Amino acid sequence: MEKRGHSEMEIIPSESLHSYIKLLKSNRELLVTHVRNTQCLLDNLLKNDYFSAEDVEIVGACSTQPNKVRKILDLVQSKGEEVSEFLLHVLQQLADAFVDLRSWLAEIGFSPSRLIQSKTVVNTDPVSRYTQKLRHQLGRDSKFILCYSQKEEVLLEETYVDTIMELVNFSNESLGSLGSLACLLDHSTGVLNEQGETIFVFGDAGVGKSMLLQRLQSLWATGQLDGGLKFFFHFRCRMFSCFKDSDMLSLQDLLFKHYCYPEQDPEEVFTFLLRFPHTALFTFDGLDELHSDFDLSHVPDASSPWEPAHPLVLLANLLSGMLLKGAVKLLTARTGIEIPRQLLWKKVLLRGFSPSHLRAYTRRMFPDRAAQDRLLGQLEANPNLCSLCAVPLFCWIIFRCFQHFHSAFDSSLQLPDCTVTLTDVFLLITEVHLNRMQPVSLVQRNTRSQTETFRASLGTLRSLGQVAHWGMEKNLFVFSQEEVQASELQEADLQLGFLRAVPELGLGGDQQSYEFFHVTLQAFFTAFFLVVDDKVGTQELLRFFQEWVPPGKAAAVSCSPLSLPFQCLGDSGLVGEDPFKKKDHFQFTNLFLCGLLSKARKKLLQCVVPAAALRRKRKALWAHLFASLRSYLKNLPRVQSGGYNQVQAMPTFIWMLRCIYETQSEKVGQLAARGICANYLKLTYCNACSADCSALSFVLHHFRKRLALDLDNNNLNDYGVRELQPCFSCLTVVRLSVNQITDAGVKVLYEELTKYKIVTYLGLYNNQITDIGAGLGKNKITSEGGKCLALAVKNSKSILEVGLIQNQITAQGLAQLADALQNNTGITEIWPLHLPRGRKSAEEATEDSSSGHQIQTGHLSEEMTRGRGGWGYASPG
């Protein structure tokens, strides 16, 4: 490149010139320096007949880019003012192609004539053309949602519904909700670390992480996202598992050869990307699907975009900002996966469908209003299914089940009159898609029973199970063509849609890879294989249950389940780290194994498994389930507090309850309840959802003693409260604070607690309760709610404590509460808080009442000493 001094870069404004020719001459060196895209200029000059083919050839004969620019300027100036003006017009119109001239064009104040404005300007800039190609590709890929049958596609616009997106801090505490996907990229909200590079989106399996990214792609492809984003690169993390340890490639090869290749001048496109990394958005879906030993914090640095490195090294350095610092990176993973804090820019938790989201999704899936009403009514009657519908994947599966029943039972959207478990749902999905491969008759519906369908397709199901089981043992979710062929799966079996082709290929690979449409389905087929394969012995059957046993506490498997007396909850030290962390696929495998070996599935499985083998496996599973549960409960921490024998359970205990519930065996539930000797069961921070209340109730309704139950800080809603109804006959303490309970849940609590009248403490702090619900601490209760609560206190003989922390109750409401104490002498503590200025004090409020029950100011509660403010009463004696 020619040497140029400071004078060459000086800008000479157009006001001091008398023609466009002089303007080009005066700013010649500036143009020679900053015009890099000569082809775009030649295309427009040729298209508008300002240049001939011979002119283009003359320019092309120049050996260097600066010489080409000089030759273009010479030819343009020789052709007159109009051509010179048109050249400036092209530079102005294609600002993205000539980004370095933007400030100069603004300074000279160029304004083309009407004649020049009427000329056609085409954008053949390599960067712009690549952006158009990316938009076309992403728009095509995101337009339809491919159902797992691979035979049905639905429009994304017709089915997508937003989910609850919650900004959280480093400790996963809520910072508020996100209103839209565009807010993910907003620099003004939720930023945890200005030096971080990655937006981390996490949530449970099936909560909609991949769907969110597909929607994001669609928005960018149609120009509805930030207009400054010119590049969108979408990768699935499991793609990086396809590369061999010895594979090395540069960042340019990763982006262009393994995603989308520019049609022209890749070097210029890549150079633009390096100069302006903030114009790129990267999405990486499913960090949890990488190798289990991959650690982002222990990956060597790679700061050179041209130096070859292993693809995983490139991934880690993109996320950290060592490569393309300033580009937007969005990473998804399941709950439980964490990334180093220094990488985080924002952290977003997906919580699935809210009730309003579920109604919107119902309208999308069932356009007929009558069908919507019947479906929502059925879900309302079955809280277990409704709780599952909070997870978009399960919601979609359940809705497909309703569609199946709708077509099979003459438009009746009624499910069988029984409990529907997750195993039932997956069995039905399997049956439906196996039947779809049968010849269709125009005059006769398929009349095969579920048993006949599974018997006829046993070979296919066994092969699918073999693939699933092989991958589950090795923590693999992507299978090569050889691995699939080794299981004897036929081409027709692949068309069923349980396995789908992986879009990305490994380095240099030309063979197709496959995956199950969701890891939950892989877990189901793994469990199915363990049940139906004759060669599976006891040890292999129970392989994944070993994760439940604490180190050094091996569970015996040879005992009869009926002869295993359960030990009391917790009589030894702390248990180690939850062994199921980051292993949801094992948990679901155990869950489905319990469901498949339940007595309810006996008729179905006897057609594919010898009766003796089925009995042997069921006996081994029950014995190991009980022994593992006993060993786990024995090692829970124990605390003596307030006269209660209290134990703190962990999320693993929730999974154990889920497995017990999946059996739908009352005998199993009774044996499990027999092992609960503590009288205070603490299940806080276990990430329990409302469906887990079904499992908890399934066991606790067999518990014959009084029990305190603490479910604070979970994800329970009104459906969960309803599912706990069978337990209330034995509950003396009910703690449901920091959940999502509304007035509807409070109504259930009111009915149940007044029925049994044994509750001494009810905690509903920080829920979504209004005056209608007459709730408790940190809700939205005013004096009207205080009046309703006063009536409840007046009529109760068992309540000992009432908490009214952080509400809006006036002195009048407090006075009525005090009056209620006239008929209730059992209250020992009452905690209203935050009296507004100018209102009566607590003492004045109680003095005004006519209550004969004296309450004096007593000790402050623990909440008070932590600075929540307010005042408290305690009974004097």
PDB file of N, CA, C and O in Angstrom, residues 133-158:
ATOM      1  N   LYS A 133     -27.973 -13.608   2.881  1.00  0.00           N
ATOM      2  CA  LYS A 133     -27.972 -15.068   2.850  1.00  0.00           C
ATOM      3  C   LYS A 133     -28.287 -15.643   4.220  1.00  0.00           C
ATOM      4  O   LYS A 133     -29.056 -16.605   4.351  1.00  0.00           O
ATOM      5  N   LEU A 134     -27.708 -15.054   5.263  1.00  0.00           N
ATOM      6  CA  LEU A 134     -27.992 -15.502   6.626  1.00  0.00           C
ATOM      7  C   LEU A 134     -29.468 -15.307   6.968  1.00  0.00           C
ATOM      8  O   LEU A 134     -30.105 -16.185   7.570  1.00  0.00           O
ATOM      9  N   ARG A 135     -30.026 -14.156   6.587  1.00  0.00           N
ATOM     10  CA  ARG A 135     -31.445 -13.905   6.863  1.00  0.00           C
ATOM     11  C   ARG A 135     -32.320 -14.914   6.135  1.00  0.00           C
ATOM     12  O   ARG A 135     -33.306 -15.418   6.697  1.00  0.00           O
ATOM     13  N   HIS A 136     -31.967 -15.196   4.898  1.00  0.00           N
ATOM     14  CA  HIS A 136     -32.762 -16.177   4.143  1.00  0.00           C
ATOM     15  C   HIS A 136     -32.675 -17.553   4.789  1.00  0.00           C
ATOM     16  O   HIS A 136     -33.697 -18.240   4.946  1.00  0.00           O
ATOM     17  N   GLN A 137     -31.465 -17.958   5.162  1.00  0.00           N
ATOM     18  CA  GLN A 137     -31.279 -19.281   5.744  1.00  0.00           C
ATOM     19  C   GLN A 137     -31.992 -19.405   7.085  1.00  0.00           C
ATOM     20  O   GLN A 137     -32.701 -20.385   7.340  1.00  0.00           O
ATOM     21  N   LEU A 138     -31.815 -18.414   7.961  1.00  0.00           N
ATOM     22  CA  LEU A 138     -32.466 -18.472   9.266  1.00  0.00           C
ATOM     23  C   LEU A 138     -33.974 -18.316   9.156  1.00  0.00           C
ATOM     24  O   LEU A 138     -34.723 -18.934   9.922  1.00  0.00           O
ATOM     25  N   GLY A 139     -34.427 -17.494   8.216  1.00  0.00           N
ATOM     26  CA  GLY A 139     -35.866 -17.358   8.012  1.00  0.00           C
ATOM     27  C   GLY A 139     -36.490 -18.659   7.548  1.00  0.00           C
ATOM     28  O   GLY A 139     -37.577 -19.048   8.000  1.00  0.00           O
ATOM     29  N   ARG A 140     -35.788 -19.362   6.657  1.00  0.00           N
ATOM     30  CA  ARG A 140     -36.270 -20.660   6.185  1.00  0.00           C
ATOM     31  C   ARG A 140     -36.266 -21.700   7.304  1.00  0.00           C
ATOM     32  O   ARG A 140     -37.230 -22.450   7.492  1.00  0.00           O
ATOM     33  N   ASP A 141     -35.168 -21.737   8.073  1.00  0.00           N
ATOM     34  CA  ASP A 141     -35.037 -22.751   9.122  1.00  0.00           C
ATOM     35  C   ASP A 141     -35.973 -22.519  10.295  1.00  0.00           C
ATOM     36  O   ASP A 141     -36.315 -23.465  11.011  1.00  0.00           O
ATOM     37  N   SER A 142     -36.355 -21.272  10.531  1.00  0.00           N
ATOM     38  CA  SER A 142     -37.181 -20.965  11.704  1.00  0.00           C
ATOM     39  C   SER A 142     -38.662 -20.776  11.367  1.00  0.00           C
ATOM     40  O   SER A 142     -39.464 -20.581  12.275  1.00  0.00           O
ATOM     41  N   LYS A 143     -39.008 -20.857  10.105  1.00  0.00           N
ATOM     42  CA  LYS A 143     -40.402 -20.609   9.734  1.00  0.00           C
ATOM     43  C   LYS A 143     -41.324 -21.698  10.246  1.00  0.00           C
ATOM     44  O   LYS A 143     -42.442 -21.427  10.709  1.00  0.00           O
ATOM     45  N   PHE A 144     -40.851 -22.936  10.185  1.00  0.00           N
ATOM     46  CA  PHE A 144     -41.676 -24.062  10.604  1.00  0.00           C
ATOM     47  C   PHE A 144     -41.061 -24.752  11.814  1.00  0.00           C
ATOM     48  O   PHE A 144     -39.844 -24.788  11.978  1.00  0.00           O
ATOM     49  N   ILE A 145     -41.931 -25.301  12.635  1.00  0.00           N
ATOM     50  CA  ILE A 145     -41.507 -26.172  13.725  1.00  0.00           C
ATOM     51  C   ILE A 145     -41.719 -27.605  13.243  1.00  0.00           C
ATOM     52  O   ILE A 145     -42.838 -27.992  12.898  1.00  0.00           O
ATOM     53  N   LEU A 146     -40.641 -28.362  13.219  1.00  0.00           N
ATOM     54  CA  LEU A 146     -40.732 -29.749  12.778  1.00  0.00           C
ATOM     55  C   LEU A 146     -41.135 -30.612  13.950  1.00  0.00           C
ATOM     56  O   LEU A 146     -40.394 -30.734  14.931  1.00  0.00           O
ATOM     57  N   CYS A 147     -42.322 -31.204  13.869  1.00  0.00           N
ATOM     58  CA  CYS A 147     -42.766 -32.093  14.931  1.00  0.00           C
ATOM     59  C   CYS A 147     -41.900 -33.351  14.924  1.00  0.00           C
ATOM     60  O   CYS A 147     -41.307 -33.726  13.917  1.00  0.00           O
ATOM     61  N   TYR A 148     -41.846 -33.999  16.081  1.00  0.00           N
ATOM     62  CA  TYR A 148     -40.910 -35.105  16.208  1.00  0.00           C
ATOM     63  C   TYR A 148     -41.267 -36.285  15.321  1.00  0.00           C
ATOM     64  O   TYR A 148     -40.464 -37.187  15.122  1.00  0.00           O
ATOM     65  N   SER A 149     -42.439 -36.290  14.720  1.00  0.00           N
ATOM     66  CA  SER A 149     -42.793 -37.365  13.785  1.00  0.00           C
ATOM     67  C   SER A 149     -42.057 -37.208  12.466  1.00  0.00           C
ATOM     68  O   SER A 149     -42.012 -38.132  11.667  1.00  0.00           O
ATOM     69  N   GLN A 150     -41.465 -36.054  12.217  1.00  0.00           N
ATOM     70  CA  GLN A 150     -40.786 -35.718  10.969  1.00  0.00           C
ATOM     71  C   GLN A 150     -41.727 -35.788   9.768  1.00  0.00           C
ATOM     72  O   GLN A 150     -41.295 -35.778   8.630  1.00  0.00           O
ATOM     73  N   LYS A 151     -43.004 -35.843  10.026  1.00  0.00           N
ATOM     74  CA  LYS A 151     -43.973 -35.862   8.932  1.00  0.00           C
ATOM     75  C   LYS A 151     -44.946 -34.701   9.039  1.00  0.00           C
ATOM     76  O   LYS A 151     -45.879 -34.598   8.253  1.00  0.00           O
ATOM     77  N   GLU A 152     -44.719 -33.862  10.002  1.00  0.00           N
ATOM     78  CA  GLU A 152     -45.652 -32.751  10.227  1.00  0.00           C
ATOM     79  C   GLU A 152     -44.882 -31.503  10.613  1.00  0.00           C
ATOM     80  O   GLU A 152     -44.020 -31.541  11.486  1.00  0.00           O
ATOM     81  N   GLU A 153     -45.152 -30.425   9.926  1.00  0.00           N
ATOM     82  CA  GLU A 153     -44.565 -29.139  10.244  1.00  0.00           C
ATOM     83  C   GLU A 153     -45.680 -28.138  10.481  1.00  0.00           C
ATOM     84  O   GLU A 153     -46.687 -28.135   9.772  1.00  0.00           O
ATOM     85  N   VAL A 154     -45.486 -27.297  11.488  1.00  0.00           N
ATOM     86  CA  VAL A 154     -46.463 -26.249  11.773  1.00  0.00           C
ATOM     87  C   VAL A 154     -45.737 -24.920  11.764  1.00  0.00           C
ATOM     88  O   VAL A 154     -44.551 -24.827  12.082  1.00  0.00           O
ATOM     89  N   LEU A 155     -46.440 -23.886  11.376  1.00  0.00           N
ATOM     90  CA  LEU A 155     -45.838 -22.553  11.320  1.00  0.00           C
ATOM     91  C   LEU A 155     -45.489 -22.061  12.714  1.00  0.00           C
ATOM     92  O   LEU A 155     -46.308 -22.150  13.636  1.00  0.00           O
ATOM     93  N   LEU A 156     -44.272 -21.544  12.860  1.00  0.00           N
ATOM     94  CA  LEU A 156     -43.850 -20.995  14.144  1.00  0.00           C
ATOM     95  C   LEU A 156     -44.778 -19.872  14.586  1.00  0.00           C
ATOM     96  O   LEU A 156     -45.165 -19.787  15.754  1.00  0.00           O
ATOM     97  N   GLU A 157     -45.174 -19.013  13.654  1.00  0.00           N
ATOM     98  CA  GLU A 157     -46.029 -17.870  13.993  1.00  0.00           C
ATOM     99  C   GLU A 157     -47.380 -18.311  14.532  1.00  0.00           C
ATOM    100  O   GLU A 157     -48.019 -17.597  15.288  1.00  0.00           O
ATOM    101  N   GLU A 158     -47.830 -19.500  14.119  1.00  0.00           N
ATOM    102  CA  GLU A 158     -49.159 -19.967  14.527  1.00  0.00           C
ATOM    103  C   GLU A 158     -49.138 -20.730  15.848  1.00  0.00           C
ATOM    104  O   GLU A 158     -50.199 -21.008  16.412  1.00  0.00           O
TER     105      GLU A 158
END
